[in-house]
PDB file of C-alpha atoms in Angstrom:
ATOM      1  CA  MET A   4      -3.643  -0.077 -12.063  1.00 51.00           C
ATOM      2  CA  ASP A   5      -4.663   2.135  -9.139  1.00 60.00           C
ATOM      3  CA  THR A   6      -6.362  -0.298  -6.717  1.00 58.00           C
ATOM      4  CA  THR A   7      -7.484   2.374  -4.244  1.00 60.00           C
ATOM      5  CA  LYS A   8     -10.958   2.344  -5.803  1.00 82.00           C
ATOM      6  CA  CYS A   9     -11.320  -1.454  -5.949  1.00 88.00           C
ATOM      7  CA  GLY A  10     -14.263  -2.711  -3.924  1.00 88.00           C
ATOM      8  CA  THR A  11     -16.377   0.369  -4.748  1.00 90.00           C
ATOM      9  CA  PRO A  12     -18.902   1.198  -7.486  1.00 89.00           C
ATOM     10  CA  ALA A  13     -16.340   3.703  -8.836  1.00 90.00           C
ATOM     11  CA  GLY A  14     -13.806   0.874  -9.099  1.00 90.00           C
ATOM     12  CA  TYR A  15     -16.321  -1.134 -11.096  1.00 89.00           C
ATOM     13  CA  MET A  16     -16.743   1.752 -13.556  1.00 90.00           C
ATOM     14  CA  GLN A  17     -12.968   2.223 -13.729  1.00 90.00           C
ATOM     15  CA  HIS A  18     -12.590  -1.427 -14.822  1.00 88.00           C
ATOM     16  CA  ARG A  19     -15.319  -0.995 -17.459  1.00 87.00           C
ATOM     17  CA  ARG A  20     -13.828   2.234 -18.857  1.00 90.00           C
ATOM     18  CA  ARG A  21     -10.424   0.564 -19.201  1.00 89.00           C
ATOM     19  CA  LYS A  22     -12.063  -2.509 -20.798  1.00 89.00           C
ATOM     20  CA  GLN A  23     -10.650  -4.745 -18.068  1.00 88.00           C
ATOM     21  CA  LYS A  24     -12.181  -7.772 -16.422  1.00 87.00           C
ATOM     22  CA  VAL A  25     -14.066  -6.579 -13.333  1.00 87.00           C
ATOM     23  CA  CYS A  26     -12.626  -7.963 -10.090  1.00 88.00           C
ATOM     24  CA  GLY A  27     -14.803  -9.754  -7.526  1.00 85.00           C
ATOM     25  CA  PRO A  28     -14.875  -6.981  -4.858  1.00 89.00           C
ATOM     26  CA  CYS A  29     -15.905  -4.370  -7.449  1.00 90.00           C
ATOM     27  CA  ARG A  30     -18.648  -6.630  -8.805  1.00 86.00           C
ATOM     28  CA  VAL A  31     -20.017  -7.169  -5.270  1.00 87.00           C
ATOM     29  CA  ALA A  32     -19.855  -3.414  -4.522  1.00 90.00           C
ATOM     30  CA  ARG A  33     -21.679  -2.580  -7.764  1.00 89.00           C
ATOM     31  CA  ARG A  34     -24.400  -5.131  -7.018  1.00 86.00           C
ATOM     32  CA  ALA A  35     -24.865  -3.721  -3.483  1.00 88.00           C
ATOM     33  CA  TYR A  36     -25.053  -0.180  -4.899  1.00 90.00           C
ATOM     34  CA  GLU A  37     -27.665  -1.195  -7.498  1.00 87.00           C
ATOM     35  CA  ASN A  38     -29.752  -3.034  -4.881  1.00 85.00           C
ATOM     36  CA  GLN A  39     -29.690   0.005  -2.564  1.00 87.00           C
ATOM     37  CA  ARG A  40     -30.591   2.365  -5.429  1.00 88.00           C
ATOM     38  CA  ASN A  41     -33.454   0.124  -6.561  1.00 85.00           C
ATOM     39  CA  ARG A  42     -34.839  -0.077  -2.995  1.00 85.00           C
ATOM     40  CA  SER A  43     -34.710   3.717  -2.660  1.00 88.00           C
ATOM     41  CA  LEU A  44     -36.643   4.028  -5.953  1.00 87.00           C
ATOM     42  CA  GLY A  45     -39.242   1.544  -4.700  1.00 85.00           C
ATOM     43  CA  MET A  46     -38.396  -1.095  -7.289  1.00 84.00           C
ATOM     44  CA  PRO A  47     -39.124  -4.695  -6.294  1.00 77.00           C
ATOM     45  CA  ALA A  48     -36.121  -6.906  -5.651  1.00 70.00           C
ATOM     46  CA  ARG A  49     -35.345  -9.377  -8.392  1.00 70.00           C
ATOM     47  CA  PRO A  50     -35.140 -12.968  -7.208  1.00 72.00           C
ATOM     48  CA  ALA A  51     -31.674 -14.464  -7.540  1.00 74.00           C
ATOM     49  CA  ALA A  52     -31.219 -16.952 -10.353  1.00 81.00           C
ATOM     50  CA  VAL A  53     -31.459 -20.511  -9.077  1.00 87.00           C
ATOM     51  CA  CYS A  54     -28.994 -23.209 -10.080  1.00 89.00           C
ATOM     52  CA  GLY A  55     -30.422 -25.779 -12.454  1.00 91.00           C
ATOM     53  CA  THR A  56     -32.055 -23.145 -14.684  1.00 91.00           C
ATOM     54  CA  THR A  57     -30.979 -21.258 -17.790  1.00 91.00           C
ATOM     55  CA  SER A  58     -30.929 -18.015 -15.802  1.00 90.00           C
ATOM     56  CA  GLY A  59     -28.639 -19.753 -13.297  1.00 90.00           C
ATOM     57  CA  TYR A  60     -26.333 -20.648 -16.179  1.00 91.00           C
ATOM     58  CA  GLN A  61     -26.331 -17.019 -17.333  1.00 90.00           C
ATOM     59  CA  ARG A  62     -25.607 -15.802 -13.787  1.00 85.00           C
ATOM     60  CA  HIS A  63     -22.542 -18.064 -13.612  1.00 85.00           C
ATOM     61  CA  ARG A  64     -21.299 -16.701 -16.962  1.00 85.00           C
ATOM     62  CA  ARG A  65     -21.957 -13.063 -15.963  1.00 81.00           C
ATOM     63  CA  ASN A  66     -19.961 -13.549 -12.776  1.00 77.00           C
ATOM     64  CA  GLY A  67     -17.045 -15.105 -14.662  1.00 77.00           C
ATOM     65  CA  GLU A  68     -17.642 -18.517 -13.066  1.00 82.00           C
ATOM     66  CA  THR A  69     -17.698 -21.940 -14.678  1.00 87.00           C
ATOM     67  CA  PRO A  70     -21.369 -23.035 -14.719  1.00 89.00           C
ATOM     68  CA  CYS A  71     -22.234 -25.941 -12.433  1.00 91.00           C
ATOM     69  CA  GLY A  72     -23.399 -29.292 -13.834  1.00 91.00           C
ATOM     70  CA  GLU A  73     -27.092 -28.598 -13.100  1.00 93.00           C
ATOM     71  CA  CYS A  74     -26.974 -25.278 -14.961  1.00 92.00           C
ATOM     72  CA  LYS A  75     -25.112 -26.831 -17.921  1.00 92.00           C
ATOM     73  CA  GLU A  76     -27.773 -29.549 -18.151  1.00 93.00           C
ATOM     74  CA  ALA A  77     -30.604 -26.980 -17.979  1.00 93.00           C
ATOM     75  CA  ARG A  78     -28.994 -24.994 -20.788  1.00 92.00           C
ATOM     76  CA  ALA A  79     -28.513 -28.126 -22.908  1.00 89.00           C
ATOM     77  CA  ILE A  80     -32.225 -28.991 -22.503  1.00 90.00           C
ATOM     78  CA  ASP A  81     -33.195 -25.420 -23.430  1.00 90.00           C
ATOM     79  CA  GLN A  82     -30.935 -25.499 -26.490  1.00 86.00           C
ATOM     80  CA  ARG A  83     -32.493 -28.815 -27.637  1.00 84.00           C
ATOM     81  CA  LYS A  84     -35.976 -27.301 -27.288  1.00 86.00           C
ATOM     82  CA  ARG A  85     -34.936 -24.269 -29.346  1.00 84.00           C
ATOM     83  CA  ARG A  86     -33.594 -26.530 -32.103  1.00 78.00           C
ATOM     84  CA  GLY A  87     -36.899 -28.405 -32.209  1.00 77.00           C
ATOM     85  CA  GLY A  88     -35.490 -31.573 -30.685  1.00 69.00           C
ATOM     86  CA  GLN A  89     -32.894 -31.947 -33.431  1.00 70.00           C
ATOM     87  CA  ALA A  90     -29.469 -33.028 -32.305  1.00 67.00           C
ATOM     88  CA  PHE A  91     -26.642 -30.542 -32.631  1.00 69.00           C
ATOM     89  CA  LYS A  92     -24.659 -31.316 -35.773  1.00 76.00           C
ATOM     90  CA  PRO A  93     -20.931 -31.257 -34.997  1.00 79.00           C
ATOM     91  CA  ALA A  94     -18.576 -29.438 -37.348  1.00 83.00           C
ATOM     92  CA  GLU A  95     -17.342 -31.493 -40.289  1.00 86.00           C
ATOM     93  CA  CYS A  96     -13.755 -32.635 -40.559  1.00 88.00           C
ATOM     94  CA  GLY A  97     -11.694 -30.670 -43.042  1.00 83.00           C
ATOM     95  CA  THR A  98     -12.927 -27.313 -41.725  1.00 82.00           C
ATOM     96  CA  ASP A  99     -11.626 -24.900 -39.116  1.00 79.00           C
ATOM     97  CA  GLY A 100     -14.729 -25.706 -37.041  1.00 84.00           C
ATOM     98  CA  GLY A 101     -13.751 -29.379 -37.181  1.00 87.00           C
ATOM     99  CA  TYR A 102     -10.281 -28.461 -35.936  1.00 87.00           C
ATOM    100  CA  ARG A 103     -11.797 -26.576 -32.966  1.00 86.00           C
ATOM    101  CA  ARG A 104     -14.155 -29.521 -32.254  1.00 87.00           C
ATOM    102  CA  HIS A 105     -11.129 -31.840 -31.961  1.00 89.00           C
ATOM    103  CA  LEU A 106      -9.500 -29.424 -29.497  1.00 88.00           C
ATOM    104  CA  ARG A 107     -12.679 -29.076 -27.398  1.00 85.00           C
ATOM    105  CA  GLN A 108     -12.924 -32.857 -27.143  1.00 85.00           C
ATOM    106  CA  GLY A 109      -9.291 -33.040 -26.051  1.00 87.00           C
ATOM    107  CA  GLU A 110      -8.186 -35.111 -29.032  1.00 90.00           C
ATOM    108  CA  ARG A 111      -5.520 -34.684 -31.680  1.00 91.00           C
ATOM    109  CA  ALA A 112      -6.819 -32.986 -34.835  1.00 90.00           C
ATOM    110  CA  CYS A 113      -6.980 -35.137 -37.972  1.00 92.00           C
ATOM    111  CA  GLY A 114      -4.967 -34.307 -41.108  1.00 90.00           C
ATOM    112  CA  PRO A 115      -7.773 -32.548 -43.053  1.00 88.00           C
ATOM    113  CA  CYS A 116      -8.652 -30.400 -40.014  1.00 86.00           C
ATOM    114  CA  LEU A 117      -5.001 -29.447 -39.447  1.00 86.00           C
ATOM    115  CA  LYS A 118      -4.728 -28.495 -43.119  1.00 81.00           C
ATOM    116  CA  ALA A 119      -7.928 -26.399 -42.967  1.00 78.00           C
ATOM    117  CA  HIS A 120      -6.688 -24.630 -39.833  1.00 77.00           C
ATOM    118  CA  SER A 121      -3.219 -23.958 -41.275  1.00 74.00           C
ATOM    119  CA  GLU A 122      -4.780 -22.398 -44.386  1.00 66.00           C
ATOM    120  CA  GLY A 123      -5.863 -19.404 -42.364  1.00 56.00           C
ATOM    121  CA  GLY A 124      -8.863 -20.810 -40.518  1.00 46.00           C
ATOM    122  CA  LYS A 125     -11.256 -19.357 -43.057  1.00 46.00           C
ATOM    123  CA  PRO A 126     -14.634 -21.087 -43.429  1.00 44.00           C
ATOM    124  CA  ARG A 127     -14.056 -22.147 -47.015  1.00 53.00           C
ATOM    125  CA  ARG A 128     -15.635 -25.539 -46.991  1.00 57.00           C
ATOM    126  CA  TYR A 129     -16.108 -25.626 -50.757  1.00 69.00           C
ATOM    127  CA  TRP A 130     -13.187 -23.709 -52.254  1.00 73.00           C
ATOM    128  CA  ARG A 131     -11.293 -26.787 -53.482  1.00 76.00           C
ATOM    129  CA  GLN A 132     -14.426 -28.261 -55.036  1.00 79.00           C
ATOM    130  CA  LEU A 133     -15.266 -24.943 -56.721  1.00 83.00           C
ATOM    131  CA  TRP A 134     -11.671 -24.466 -57.881  1.00 82.00           C
ATOM    132  CA  HIS A 135     -11.701 -27.857 -59.630  1.00 84.00           C
ATOM    133  CA  ALA A 136     -15.203 -27.297 -61.075  1.00 86.00           C
ATOM    134  CA  GLN A 137     -14.063 -23.974 -62.604  1.00 87.00           C
ATOM    135  CA  GLY A 138     -10.828 -25.493 -63.900  1.00 89.00           C
ATOM    136  CA  GLY A 139      -8.758 -23.198 -61.681  1.00 88.00           C
ATOM    137  CA  ILE A 140      -9.938 -20.111 -63.605  1.00 91.00           C
ATOM    138  CA  CYS A 141     -11.210 -16.910 -61.941  1.00 90.00           C
ATOM    139  CA  ALA A 142     -14.910 -16.411 -62.709  1.00 90.00           C
ATOM    140  CA  LEU A 143     -14.377 -12.666 -63.188  1.00 90.00           C
ATOM    141  CA  CYS A 144     -11.113 -12.138 -65.105  1.00 90.00           C
ATOM    142  CA  ASP A 145     -10.740 -15.597 -66.753  1.00 88.00           C
ATOM    143  CA  GLN A 146      -7.119 -15.846 -65.516  1.00 90.00           C
ATOM    144  CA  PRO A 147      -5.685 -18.859 -63.631  1.00 91.00           C
ATOM    145  CA  VAL A 148      -6.135 -18.795 -59.856  1.00 87.00           C
ATOM    146  CA  PRO A 149      -3.278 -20.372 -57.854  1.00 84.00           C
ATOM    147  CA  HIS A 150      -4.366 -23.363 -55.788  1.00 76.00           C
ATOM    148  CA  ASP A 151      -3.645 -21.472 -52.581  1.00 72.00           C
ATOM    149  CA  ALA A 152      -6.154 -20.649 -49.846  1.00 65.00           C
ATOM    150  CA  LYS A 153      -4.720 -17.163 -49.300  1.00 70.00           C
ATOM    151  CA  ALA A 154      -5.048 -16.162 -52.976  1.00 73.00           C
ATOM    152  CA  ILE A 155      -8.586 -17.467 -53.439  1.00 79.00           C
ATOM    153  CA  HIS A 156     -11.830 -15.778 -52.445  1.00 83.00           C
ATOM    154  CA  VAL A 157     -15.113 -17.665 -52.502  1.00 84.00           C
ATOM    155  CA  ASP A 158     -17.588 -15.103 -53.839  1.00 86.00           C
ATOM    156  CA  HIS A 159     -21.393 -15.080 -53.859  1.00 85.00           C
ATOM    157  CA  ILE A 160     -22.665 -14.692 -57.435  1.00 86.00           C
ATOM    158  CA  VAL A 161     -25.850 -13.053 -56.115  1.00 85.00           C
ATOM    159  CA  PRO A 162     -24.661 -11.136 -53.002  1.00 81.00           C
ATOM    160  CA  GLN A 163     -26.163 -12.131 -49.659  1.00 75.00           C
ATOM    161  CA  SER A 164     -27.266  -8.502 -49.252  1.00 76.00           C
ATOM    162  CA  ASP A 165     -29.475  -9.071 -52.335  1.00 80.00           C
ATOM    163  CA  GLU A 166     -31.056 -12.239 -50.905  1.00 80.00           C
ATOM    164  CA  GLY A 167     -28.372 -14.521 -52.381  1.00 78.00           C
ATOM    165  CA  ASP A 168     -28.052 -17.812 -50.510  1.00 76.00           C
ATOM    166  CA  HIS A 169     -24.913 -19.573 -49.285  1.00 71.00           C
ATOM    167  CA  HIS A 170     -25.404 -22.585 -51.548  1.00 76.00           C
ATOM    168  CA  LEU A 171     -22.798 -24.155 -53.807  1.00 76.00           C
ATOM    169  CA  SER A 172     -24.724 -23.059 -56.907  1.00 82.00           C
ATOM    170  CA  ASN A 173     -24.366 -19.406 -55.800  1.00 84.00           C
ATOM    171  CA  LEU A 174     -20.609 -19.561 -55.103  1.00 85.00           C
ATOM    172  CA  GLN A 175     -17.649 -18.966 -57.403  1.00 88.00           C
ATOM    173  CA  VAL A 176     -13.866 -18.892 -57.008  1.00 87.00           C
ATOM    174  CA  VAL A 177     -12.211 -15.547 -57.800  1.00 89.00           C
ATOM    175  CA  HIS A 178      -8.903 -13.778 -57.139  1.00 88.00           C
ATOM    176  CA  ALA A 179      -8.883 -11.734 -53.939  1.00 85.00           C
ATOM    177  CA  GLN A 180      -8.249  -8.543 -55.958  1.00 86.00           C
ATOM    178  CA  CYS A 181     -11.082  -9.327 -58.420  1.00 88.00           C
ATOM    179  CA  ASN A 182     -13.468  -9.861 -55.518  1.00 86.00           C
ATOM    180  CA  LEU A 183     -12.572  -6.440 -54.114  1.00 86.00           C
ATOM    181  CA  VAL A 184     -13.372  -4.883 -57.492  1.00 86.00           C
ATOM    182  CA  LYS A 185     -16.658  -6.796 -57.752  1.00 85.00           C
ATOM    183  CA  TRP A 186     -17.932  -5.797 -54.287  1.00 78.00           C
ATOM    184  CA  LYS A 187     -21.781  -5.754 -54.654  1.00 78.00           C
ATOM    185  CA  ARG A 188     -21.779  -5.565 -58.448  1.00 82.00           C
ATOM    186  CA  ASP A 189     -22.977  -8.303 -60.779  1.00 84.00           C
ATOM    187  CA  ASN A 190     -20.402 -10.401 -62.651  1.00 84.00           C
ATOM    188  CA  GLU A 191     -20.779  -8.563 -65.992  1.00 88.00           C
ATOM    189  CA  THR A 192     -20.221  -5.103 -64.486  1.00 87.00           C
ATOM    190  CA  ALA A 193     -17.214  -6.410 -62.540  1.00 86.00           C
ATOM    191  CA  ARG A 194     -15.760  -7.988 -65.716  1.00 86.00           C
ATOM    192  CA  GLN A 195     -16.093  -4.678 -67.587  1.00 87.00           C
ATOM    193  CA  LEU A 196     -14.363  -2.824 -64.737  1.00 86.00           C
ATOM    194  CA  LEU A 197     -11.546  -5.388 -64.661  1.00 84.00           C
ATOM    195  CA  LEU A 198     -11.087  -5.206 -68.439  1.00 81.00           C
ATOM    196  CA  GLY A 199     -10.979  -1.402 -68.174  1.00 79.00           C
ATOM    197  CA  GLN A 200      -8.240  -1.654 -65.505  1.00 69.00           C
ATOM    198  CA  ALA A 201      -6.225  -4.092 -67.633  1.00 57.00           C
ATOM    199  CA  ALA A 202      -6.366  -1.817 -70.707  1.00 51.00           C
TER     200      ALA A 202
END
């Protein structure tokens, strides 16, 4: 990269255009330029974000810094308030989220989490349960579905775009190809299309 512009507002824009992380000198130069421009336009100066607040936490993140302990605590309090005082529910074991939780906590992932992660990391919490409930048969073409995470799609019977919820009663196991044919159609229309393709 041409570093002749680093430390200037033009260098800042060059980083952004190239989708690169902005270096410290360019960030400082851009901030100084914006402050000068705002003063010349008569805009009031914005107070700097203070540590120990959620805006302080955001400032750390914007500047590519690790937030300090006070800012992390302020954000945690704010997050608890937003959730209505309810504790954050950690990801369940046997999911890709559970695998990531183990890694964040610096511990070795359990067997079910390793298995979920190795199956492509797809959030398919219920696919095994649905597969067994349907007898391993595709809900659209009535053909056997291999017990393999890559071959199975978990489909919404009533699409989420049509107000369908993400509840077990609204989910079905289908072949990946059948799901592509179904798209936003209802099951009957998709079945007719699949039968037409097979004929």
